[in-house]
C-alpha cells in the first residue's frame, strides 16, 4: 500500500488534498448536482486554476480554514513521520506538495486530478 506525505516547498495544499481524496469525493457526489460541479471544476484545475475555488463550491473549506491540507489525516501516535524505503513520487506538474511512497514492486502512482503518472522525487 502506498503512503502519502507532504513535500515541503510546493505551492497548492488544496490541490494535494483534492488529489489524495478525489476518489472518495467522486463517490460522495456521484448522482448529485455536485457531480457536474466537480467535473467542471476538475477541468479548470487541470488547465492550471487553483483548487481552492473548486473546494469552496463543493462546500469544503480551503486549507488553513477549518481543515488541514490532507483532509483530516493524521500521523498515528508513536509511528513518527518517516517513510518506507520505497521510491517517493510527487505531483507531475509540480503544483502541489502531495507525495506518495511506492512500496517495492508496486505500481507507479498516478495523480488523480491531472490523470498522469507522478514524477520520481529525489531524496
C-alpha atoms as a PDB file:
ATOM      1  CA  UNK A   1       0.000   0.000   0.000  1.00  0.00           C
ATOM      2  CA  UNK A   2       1.290   3.470  -0.844  1.00  0.00           C
ATOM      3  CA  UNK A   3       1.572   6.158   1.801  1.00  0.00           C
ATOM      4  CA  UNK A   4       1.234   9.891   1.308  1.00  0.00           C
ATOM      5  CA  UNK A   5       3.086  12.789   2.868  1.00  0.00           C
ATOM      6  CA  UNK A   6       3.522  16.467   2.060  1.00  0.00           C
ATOM      7  CA  UNK A   7       6.547  17.644   0.125  1.00  0.00           C
ATOM      8  CA  UNK A   8       7.859  20.891   1.559  1.00  0.00           C
ATOM      9  CA  UNK A   9       8.085  23.965  -0.665  1.00  0.00           C
ATOM     10  CA  UNK A  10       5.294  23.114  -3.113  1.00  0.00           C
ATOM     11  CA  UNK A  11       2.547  25.574  -3.865  1.00  0.00           C
ATOM     12  CA  UNK A  12      -1.027  24.302  -3.553  1.00  0.00           C
ATOM     13  CA  UNK A  13      -2.021  22.324  -0.446  1.00  0.00           C
ATOM     14  CA  UNK A  14      -5.633  22.346  -1.658  1.00  0.00           C
ATOM     15  CA  UNK A  15      -4.594  20.563  -4.853  1.00  0.00           C
ATOM     16  CA  UNK A  16      -2.717  17.993  -2.782  1.00  0.00           C
ATOM     17  CA  UNK A  17      -5.809  17.378  -0.653  1.00  0.00           C
ATOM     18  CA  UNK A  18      -8.033  17.164  -3.729  1.00  0.00           C
ATOM     19  CA  UNK A  19      -5.685  14.683  -5.383  1.00  0.00           C
ATOM     20  CA  UNK A  20      -5.419  12.446  -2.333  1.00  0.00           C
ATOM     21  CA  UNK A  21      -9.183  12.438  -1.702  1.00  0.00           C
ATOM     22  CA  UNK A  22     -10.571  12.608  -5.261  1.00  0.00           C
ATOM     23  CA  UNK A  23     -11.826   9.009  -5.389  1.00  0.00           C
ATOM     24  CA  UNK A  24     -13.777   9.398  -2.135  1.00  0.00           C
ATOM     25  CA  UNK A  25     -15.068  12.822  -3.172  1.00  0.00           C
ATOM     26  CA  UNK A  26     -16.219  11.463  -6.544  1.00  0.00           C
ATOM     27  CA  UNK A  27     -18.093   8.653  -4.795  1.00  0.00           C
ATOM     28  CA  UNK A  28     -19.693  11.125  -2.379  1.00  0.00           C
ATOM     29  CA  UNK A  29     -21.074  13.411  -5.096  1.00  0.00           C
ATOM     30  CA  UNK A  30     -21.993  10.674  -7.600  1.00  0.00           C
ATOM     31  CA  UNK A  31     -25.590  11.103  -8.735  1.00  0.00           C
ATOM     32  CA  UNK A  32     -25.951  14.569  -7.197  1.00  0.00           C
ATOM     33  CA  UNK A  33     -25.824  18.039  -8.777  1.00  0.00           C
ATOM     34  CA  UNK A  34     -22.357  18.401  -7.246  1.00  0.00           C
ATOM     35  CA  UNK A  35     -21.041  15.747  -9.648  1.00  0.00           C
ATOM     36  CA  UNK A  36     -21.268  18.225 -12.540  1.00  0.00           C
ATOM     37  CA  UNK A  37     -19.661  20.917 -10.383  1.00  0.00           C
ATOM     38  CA  UNK A  38     -16.793  18.554  -9.594  1.00  0.00           C
ATOM     39  CA  UNK A  39     -16.322  17.648 -13.265  1.00  0.00           C
ATOM     40  CA  UNK A  40     -16.316  21.304 -14.364  1.00  0.00           C
ATOM     41  CA  UNK A  41     -14.003  22.292 -11.520  1.00  0.00           C
ATOM     42  CA  UNK A  42     -11.569  19.464 -12.305  1.00  0.00           C
ATOM     43  CA  UNK A  43     -11.353  20.667 -15.905  1.00  0.00           C
ATOM     44  CA  UNK A  44     -10.408  24.135 -14.644  1.00  0.00           C
ATOM     45  CA  UNK A  45      -7.826  22.742 -12.198  1.00  0.00           C
ATOM     46  CA  UNK A  46      -6.323  20.597 -14.948  1.00  0.00           C
ATOM     47  CA  UNK A  47      -5.947  23.794 -17.006  1.00  0.00           C
ATOM     48  CA  UNK A  48      -3.953  25.457 -14.222  1.00  0.00           C
ATOM     49  CA  UNK A  49      -6.547  27.031 -11.916  1.00  0.00           C
ATOM     50  CA  UNK A  50      -6.016  26.664  -8.150  1.00  0.00           C
ATOM     51  CA  UNK A  51      -8.055  24.018  -6.362  1.00  0.00           C
ATOM     52  CA  UNK A  52      -9.420  26.239  -3.541  1.00  0.00           C
ATOM     53  CA  UNK A  53     -12.322  27.708  -5.574  1.00  0.00           C
ATOM     54  CA  UNK A  54     -13.472  24.209  -6.550  1.00  0.00           C
ATOM     55  CA  UNK A  55     -13.326  23.064  -2.933  1.00  0.00           C
ATOM     56  CA  UNK A  56     -15.326  26.142  -1.884  1.00  0.00           C
ATOM     57  CA  UNK A  57     -18.028  25.410  -4.495  1.00  0.00           C
ATOM     58  CA  UNK A  58     -18.251  21.882  -3.091  1.00  0.00           C
ATOM     59  CA  UNK A  59     -18.635  23.225   0.455  1.00  0.00           C
ATOM     60  CA  UNK A  60     -15.135  22.205   1.582  1.00  0.00           C
ATOM     61  CA  UNK A  61     -13.072  24.755   3.499  1.00  0.00           C
ATOM     62  CA  UNK A  62      -9.771  25.724   1.868  1.00  0.00           C
ATOM     63  CA  UNK A  63      -6.516  24.756   3.567  1.00  0.00           C
ATOM     64  CA  UNK A  64      -5.967  26.592   6.823  1.00  0.00           C
ATOM     65  CA  UNK A  65      -9.686  27.297   7.299  1.00  0.00           C
ATOM     66  CA  UNK A  66     -11.101  24.577   9.486  1.00  0.00           C
ATOM     67  CA  UNK A  67      -9.271  21.586   7.981  1.00  0.00           C
ATOM     68  CA  UNK A  68      -5.699  20.578   7.311  1.00  0.00           C
ATOM     69  CA  UNK A  69      -4.295  20.168   3.809  1.00  0.00           C
ATOM     70  CA  UNK A  70      -4.578  16.377   3.983  1.00  0.00           C
ATOM     71  CA  UNK A  71      -8.315  16.145   4.538  1.00  0.00           C
ATOM     72  CA  UNK A  72      -8.013  15.436   8.237  1.00  0.00           C
ATOM     73  CA  UNK A  73      -5.462  12.637   8.005  1.00  0.00           C
ATOM     74  CA  UNK A  74      -3.111  12.458  10.960  1.00  0.00           C
ATOM     75  CA  UNK A  75       0.051  10.575  11.827  1.00  0.00           C
ATOM     76  CA  UNK A  76      -0.583   7.596  14.114  1.00  0.00           C
ATOM     77  CA  UNK A  77       0.913   8.328  17.532  1.00  0.00           C
ATOM     78  CA  UNK A  78       4.246   6.643  18.101  1.00  0.00           C
ATOM     79  CA  UNK A  79       4.961   5.894  14.454  1.00  0.00           C
ATOM     80  CA  UNK A  80       6.699   9.172  13.647  1.00  0.00           C
ATOM     81  CA  UNK A  81       6.669  10.848  10.264  1.00  0.00           C
ATOM     82  CA  UNK A  82       9.213   8.714   8.414  1.00  0.00           C
ATOM     83  CA  UNK A  83       8.538   6.887   5.174  1.00  0.00           C
ATOM     84  CA  UNK A  84       9.253   3.420   3.895  1.00  0.00           C
ATOM     85  CA  UNK A  85      12.242   2.550   1.760  1.00  0.00           C
ATOM     86  CA  UNK A  86      10.124   2.710  -1.383  1.00  0.00           C
ATOM     87  CA  UNK A  87      10.541   5.378  -4.040  1.00  0.00           C
ATOM     88  CA  UNK A  88       8.787   8.716  -3.464  1.00  0.00           C
ATOM     89  CA  UNK A  89       6.723  10.309  -6.218  1.00  0.00           C
ATOM     90  CA  UNK A  90       5.314  13.835  -6.400  1.00  0.00           C
ATOM     91  CA  UNK A  91       2.934  15.985  -8.403  1.00  0.00           C
ATOM     92  CA  UNK A  92       3.646  15.584 -12.128  1.00  0.00           C
ATOM     93  CA  UNK A  93       3.143  19.314 -12.674  1.00  0.00           C
ATOM     94  CA  UNK A  94       4.976  20.428  -9.523  1.00  0.00           C
ATOM     95  CA  UNK A  95       1.835  22.273  -8.405  1.00  0.00           C
ATOM     96  CA  UNK A  96       1.201  20.645  -5.039  1.00  0.00           C
ATOM     97  CA  UNK A  97       3.036  19.101  -2.127  1.00  0.00           C
ATOM     98  CA  UNK A  98       1.491  15.651  -2.219  1.00  0.00           C
ATOM     99  CA  UNK A  99       3.997  12.812  -2.239  1.00  0.00           C
ATOM    100  CA  UNK A 100       3.323   9.088  -2.477  1.00  0.00           C
ATOM    101  CA  UNK A 101       5.774   6.427  -1.367  1.00  0.00           C
ATOM    102  CA  UNK A 102       5.555   3.464  -3.703  1.00  0.00           C
ATOM    103  CA  UNK A 103       6.139   0.170  -1.997  1.00  0.00           C
ATOM    104  CA  UNK A 104       8.792  -2.020  -3.644  1.00  0.00           C
ATOM    105  CA  UNK A 105       7.240  -3.814  -6.596  1.00  0.00           C
ATOM    106  CA  UNK A 106       4.128  -1.637  -6.509  1.00  0.00           C
ATOM    107  CA  UNK A 107       2.616   0.254  -9.415  1.00  0.00           C
ATOM    108  CA  UNK A 108       3.834   3.755 -10.217  1.00  0.00           C
ATOM    109  CA  UNK A 109       1.372   6.203  -8.614  1.00  0.00           C
ATOM    110  CA  UNK A 110      -0.815   8.465 -10.725  1.00  0.00           C
ATOM    111  CA  UNK A 111      -2.154  11.924  -9.977  1.00  0.00           C
ATOM    112  CA  UNK A 112      -5.910  11.567  -9.594  1.00  0.00           C
ATOM    113  CA  UNK A 113      -6.530  15.196 -10.561  1.00  0.00           C
ATOM    114  CA  UNK A 114      -4.256  15.522 -13.592  1.00  0.00           C
ATOM    115  CA  UNK A 115      -4.608  11.892 -14.692  1.00  0.00           C
ATOM    116  CA  UNK A 116      -0.911  11.370 -15.331  1.00  0.00           C
ATOM    117  CA  UNK A 117       1.883   9.389 -13.700  1.00  0.00           C
ATOM    118  CA  UNK A 118       3.557  11.105 -10.763  1.00  0.00           C
ATOM    119  CA  UNK A 119       7.241  12.045 -11.039  1.00  0.00           C
ATOM    120  CA  UNK A 120      10.046  10.403  -9.083  1.00  0.00           C
ATOM    121  CA  UNK A 121      11.356  12.694  -6.330  1.00  0.00           C
ATOM    122  CA  UNK A 122      14.995  12.978  -5.345  1.00  0.00           C
ATOM    123  CA  UNK A 123      15.613  12.115  -1.686  1.00  0.00           C
END
